[in-house]
Each structure stands twice: as structure tokens, then as C-alpha cells.
PDB file of C-alpha atoms in Angstrom:
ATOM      1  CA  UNK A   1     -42.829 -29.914  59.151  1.00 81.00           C
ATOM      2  CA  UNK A   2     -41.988 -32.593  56.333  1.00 90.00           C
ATOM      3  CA  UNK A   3     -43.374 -32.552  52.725  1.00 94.00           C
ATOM      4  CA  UNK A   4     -43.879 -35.724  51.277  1.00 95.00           C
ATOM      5  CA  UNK A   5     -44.752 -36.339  47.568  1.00 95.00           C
ATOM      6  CA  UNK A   6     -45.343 -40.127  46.822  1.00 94.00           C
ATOM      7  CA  UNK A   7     -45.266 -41.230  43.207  1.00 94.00           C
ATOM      8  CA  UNK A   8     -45.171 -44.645  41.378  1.00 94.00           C
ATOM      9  CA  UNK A   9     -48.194 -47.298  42.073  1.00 91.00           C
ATOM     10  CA  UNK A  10     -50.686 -48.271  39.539  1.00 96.00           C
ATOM     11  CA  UNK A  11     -52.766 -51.183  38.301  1.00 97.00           C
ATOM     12  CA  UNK A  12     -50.241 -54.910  37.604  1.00 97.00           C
ATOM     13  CA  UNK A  13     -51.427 -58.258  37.600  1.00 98.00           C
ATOM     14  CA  UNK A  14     -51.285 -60.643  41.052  1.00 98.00           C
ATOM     15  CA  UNK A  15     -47.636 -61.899  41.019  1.00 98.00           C
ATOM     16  CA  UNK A  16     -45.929 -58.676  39.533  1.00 98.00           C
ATOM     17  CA  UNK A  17     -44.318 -55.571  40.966  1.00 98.00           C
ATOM     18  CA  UNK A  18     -43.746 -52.027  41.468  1.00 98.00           C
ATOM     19  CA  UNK A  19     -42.144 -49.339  43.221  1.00 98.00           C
ATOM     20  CA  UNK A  20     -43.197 -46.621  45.085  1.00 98.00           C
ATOM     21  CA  UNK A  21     -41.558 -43.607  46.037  1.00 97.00           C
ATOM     22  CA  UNK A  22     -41.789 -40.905  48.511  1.00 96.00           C
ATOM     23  CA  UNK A  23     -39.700 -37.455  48.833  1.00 95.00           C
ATOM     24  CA  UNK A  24     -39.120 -35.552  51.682  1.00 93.00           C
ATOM     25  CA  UNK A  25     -38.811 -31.866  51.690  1.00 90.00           C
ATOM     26  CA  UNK A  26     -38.471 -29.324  54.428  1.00 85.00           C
ATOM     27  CA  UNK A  27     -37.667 -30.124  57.950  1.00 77.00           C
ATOM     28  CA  UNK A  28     -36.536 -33.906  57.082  1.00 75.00           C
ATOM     29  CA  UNK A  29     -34.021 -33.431  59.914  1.00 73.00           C
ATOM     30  CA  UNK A  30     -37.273 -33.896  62.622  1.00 77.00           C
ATOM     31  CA  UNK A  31     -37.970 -37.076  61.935  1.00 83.00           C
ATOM     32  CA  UNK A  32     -36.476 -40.058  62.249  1.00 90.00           C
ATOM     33  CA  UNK A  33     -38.245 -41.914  60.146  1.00 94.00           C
ATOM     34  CA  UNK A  34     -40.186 -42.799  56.861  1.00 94.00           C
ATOM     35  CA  UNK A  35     -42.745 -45.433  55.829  1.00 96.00           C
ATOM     36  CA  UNK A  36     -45.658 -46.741  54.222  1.00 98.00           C
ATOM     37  CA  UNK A  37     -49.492 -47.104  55.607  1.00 98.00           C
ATOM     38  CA  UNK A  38     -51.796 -48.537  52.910  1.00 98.00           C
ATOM     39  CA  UNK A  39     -56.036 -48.577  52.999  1.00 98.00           C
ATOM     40  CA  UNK A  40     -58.223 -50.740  51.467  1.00 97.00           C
ATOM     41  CA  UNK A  41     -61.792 -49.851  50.787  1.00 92.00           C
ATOM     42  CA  UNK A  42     -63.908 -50.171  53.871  1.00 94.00           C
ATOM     43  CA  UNK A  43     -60.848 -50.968  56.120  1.00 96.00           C
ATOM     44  CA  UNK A  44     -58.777 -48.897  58.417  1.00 97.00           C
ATOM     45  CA  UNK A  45     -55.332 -48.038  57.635  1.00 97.00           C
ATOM     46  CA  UNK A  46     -52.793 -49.791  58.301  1.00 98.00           C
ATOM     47  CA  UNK A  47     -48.892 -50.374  58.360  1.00 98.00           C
ATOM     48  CA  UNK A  48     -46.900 -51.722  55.375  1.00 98.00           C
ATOM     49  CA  UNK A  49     -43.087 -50.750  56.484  1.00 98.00           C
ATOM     50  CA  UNK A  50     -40.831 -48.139  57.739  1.00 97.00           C
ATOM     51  CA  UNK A  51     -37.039 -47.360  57.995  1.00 96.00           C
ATOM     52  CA  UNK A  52     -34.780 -44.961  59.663  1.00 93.00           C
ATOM     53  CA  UNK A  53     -33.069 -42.443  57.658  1.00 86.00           C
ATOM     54  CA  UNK A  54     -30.261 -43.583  59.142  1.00 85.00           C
ATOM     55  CA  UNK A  55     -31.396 -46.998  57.311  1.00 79.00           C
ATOM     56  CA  UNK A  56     -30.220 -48.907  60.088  1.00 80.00           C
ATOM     57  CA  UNK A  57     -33.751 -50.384  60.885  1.00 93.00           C
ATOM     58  CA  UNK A  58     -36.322 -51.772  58.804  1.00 96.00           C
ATOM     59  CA  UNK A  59     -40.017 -52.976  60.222  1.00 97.00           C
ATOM     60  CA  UNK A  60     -42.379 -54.387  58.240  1.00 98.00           C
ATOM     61  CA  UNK A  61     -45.982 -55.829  58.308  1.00 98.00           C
ATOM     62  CA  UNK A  62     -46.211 -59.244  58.448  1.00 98.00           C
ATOM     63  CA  UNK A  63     -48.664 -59.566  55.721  1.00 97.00           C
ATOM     64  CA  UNK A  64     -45.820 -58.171  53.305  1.00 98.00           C
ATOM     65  CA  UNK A  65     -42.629 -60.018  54.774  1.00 98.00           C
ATOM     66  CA  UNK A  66     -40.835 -61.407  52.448  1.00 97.00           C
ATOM     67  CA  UNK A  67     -42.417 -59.651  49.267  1.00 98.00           C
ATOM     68  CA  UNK A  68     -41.551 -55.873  50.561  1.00 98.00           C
ATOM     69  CA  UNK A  69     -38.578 -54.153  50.784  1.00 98.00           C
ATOM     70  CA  UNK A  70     -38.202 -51.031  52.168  1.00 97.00           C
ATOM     71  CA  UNK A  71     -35.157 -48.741  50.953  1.00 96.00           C
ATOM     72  CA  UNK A  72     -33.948 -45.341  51.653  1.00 93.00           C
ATOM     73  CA  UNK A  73     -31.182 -42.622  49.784  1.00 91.00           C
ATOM     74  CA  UNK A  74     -30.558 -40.353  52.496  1.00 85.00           C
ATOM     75  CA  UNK A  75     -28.577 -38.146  50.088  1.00 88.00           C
ATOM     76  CA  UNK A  76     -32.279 -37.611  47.903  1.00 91.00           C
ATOM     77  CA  UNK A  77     -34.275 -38.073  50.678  1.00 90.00           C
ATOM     78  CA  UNK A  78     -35.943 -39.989  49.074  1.00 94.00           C
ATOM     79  CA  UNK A  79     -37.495 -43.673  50.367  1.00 95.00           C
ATOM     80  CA  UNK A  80     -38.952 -46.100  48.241  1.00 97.00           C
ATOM     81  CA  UNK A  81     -40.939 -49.391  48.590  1.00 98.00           C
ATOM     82  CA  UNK A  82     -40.185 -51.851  46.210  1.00 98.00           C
ATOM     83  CA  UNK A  83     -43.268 -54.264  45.948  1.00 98.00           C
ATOM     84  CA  UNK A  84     -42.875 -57.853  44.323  1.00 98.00           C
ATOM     85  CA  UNK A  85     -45.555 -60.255  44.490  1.00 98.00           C
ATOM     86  CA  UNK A  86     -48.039 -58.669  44.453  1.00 98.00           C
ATOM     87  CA  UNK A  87     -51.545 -60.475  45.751  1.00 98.00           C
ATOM     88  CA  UNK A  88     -55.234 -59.103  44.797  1.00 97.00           C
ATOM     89  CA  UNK A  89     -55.376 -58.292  48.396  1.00 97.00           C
ATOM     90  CA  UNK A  90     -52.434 -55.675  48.407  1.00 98.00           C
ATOM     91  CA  UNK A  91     -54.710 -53.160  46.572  1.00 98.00           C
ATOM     92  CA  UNK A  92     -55.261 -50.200  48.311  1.00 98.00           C
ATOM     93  CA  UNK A  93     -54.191 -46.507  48.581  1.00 98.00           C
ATOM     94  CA  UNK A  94     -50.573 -46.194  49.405  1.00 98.00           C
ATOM     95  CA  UNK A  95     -49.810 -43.277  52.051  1.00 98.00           C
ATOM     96  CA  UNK A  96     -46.413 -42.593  52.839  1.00 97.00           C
ATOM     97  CA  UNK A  97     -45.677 -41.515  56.329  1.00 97.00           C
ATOM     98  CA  UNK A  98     -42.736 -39.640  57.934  1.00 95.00           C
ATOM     99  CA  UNK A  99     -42.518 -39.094  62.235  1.00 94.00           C
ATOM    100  CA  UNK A 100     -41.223 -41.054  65.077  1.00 94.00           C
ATOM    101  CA  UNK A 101     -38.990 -44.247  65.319  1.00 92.00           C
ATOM    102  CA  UNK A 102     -41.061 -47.185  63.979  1.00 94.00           C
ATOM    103  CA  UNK A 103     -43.794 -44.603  62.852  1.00 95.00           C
ATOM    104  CA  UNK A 104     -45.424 -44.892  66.401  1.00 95.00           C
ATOM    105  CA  UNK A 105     -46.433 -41.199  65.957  1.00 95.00           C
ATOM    106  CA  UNK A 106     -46.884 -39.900  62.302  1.00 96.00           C
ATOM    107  CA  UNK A 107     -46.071 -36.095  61.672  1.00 94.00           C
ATOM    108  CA  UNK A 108     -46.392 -35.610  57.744  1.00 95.00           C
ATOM    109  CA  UNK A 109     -48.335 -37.845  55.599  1.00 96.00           C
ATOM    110  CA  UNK A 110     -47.326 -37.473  52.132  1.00 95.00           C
ATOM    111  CA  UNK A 111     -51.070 -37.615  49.337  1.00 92.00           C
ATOM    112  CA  UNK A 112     -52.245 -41.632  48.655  1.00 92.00           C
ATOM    113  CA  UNK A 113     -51.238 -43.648  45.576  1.00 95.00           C
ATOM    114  CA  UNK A 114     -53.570 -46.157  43.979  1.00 97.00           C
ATOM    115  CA  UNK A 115     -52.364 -49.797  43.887  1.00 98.00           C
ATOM    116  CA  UNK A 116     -54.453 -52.448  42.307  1.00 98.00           C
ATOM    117  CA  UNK A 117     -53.453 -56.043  41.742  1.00 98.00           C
ATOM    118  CA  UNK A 118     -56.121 -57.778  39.584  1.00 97.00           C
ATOM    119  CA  UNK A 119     -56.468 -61.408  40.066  1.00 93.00           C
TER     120      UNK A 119
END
């Protein structure tokens, strides 16, 4: 099992940034990747980005492409999403995510961050 612990987020105004940040503890080794879901009130959640550990792949959402970049430091493991841009309609609570290639299957979710972009 994976322990994640997701810090950063918070409230900016639409057009500004931040970073988030997720570390991994424990049995990092079992999966083979780390992301972020996000979810908005009323809405399901969904997928922002994920990377290998290996960083060799990056997906993304295409409602973030462009504006998101995903990042990793194996030697922390340690991933973080850096966030620039930001629209009214990127506020939500930030999950991050650790499991299978792509995050098709999710083992570990790491506790939600608050991100609110006022207009």
C-alpha cells in the first residue's frame, strides 16, 4: 500500500497559479504511477494528469492542456502539479492518486486539497 499526503492548493485569482504536491510513502515500488483527480461540487470526479515514476509519460485532461504540468522527483517521491492559468472553473478538491499505468486502476488516494479560483 502507498501513503500519499498532498499539500499546496488554496484560494488565487482566475489567471494565477499554484502548485500542488503529493508524497508517497510505503510501498511506492507497486505502482507505476501518480496523478491528480479533482471534484467540483455536485460533479463526479474526474482526471486532471498523471505520470510514471519513471517520468517517461505524461497524460493529461484536455480541459487542462496547455495550463498543467505534471512533474515528478523520483529521488523524494514526490510529484507535483504545477497549475498556471487558472480559470473559475478549475475549483475543486484536488485528490492525488497513485496505481496503474495511466491511473486506469487507482490503489492509494492521498486526502483532497481545496482549490478555488475566484473570477
Amino acid at each position: 500500500q502507498v501513503q500519499l499526503v498532498g499539500s499546496g492548493g488554496g484560494l488565487v485569482q482566475a489567471g494565477g497559479s499554484l502548485r500542488l504536491s503529493c508524497a508517497a510513502s510505503g510501498r511506492t515500488f507497486s505502482s507505476t504511477a501518480m496523478g491528480w483527480f479533482r471534484q467540483a461540487p455536485g460533479k463526479e470526479r474526474e482526471f486532471v494528469a498523471c505520470i510514471t515514476w519513471s517520468g517517461g509519460n505524461r497524460n493529461y485532461a484536455d480541459s487542462v492542456k496547455g495550463r498543467f504540468t505534471i512533474s515528478r522527483d523520483s529521488t523524494k517521491n514526490t510529484g507535483y502539479l504545477q497549475m498556471n492559468s487558472l480559470k473559475p472553473e478549475d475549483t475543486a478538491v484536488y485528490y492525488c492518486a497513485a496505481g496503474s499505468f495511466r491511473l486506469r486502476t487507482v490503489d492509494s488516494w492521498g486526502q483532497g486539497t481545496q482549490v478555488t479560483v475566484s473570477s
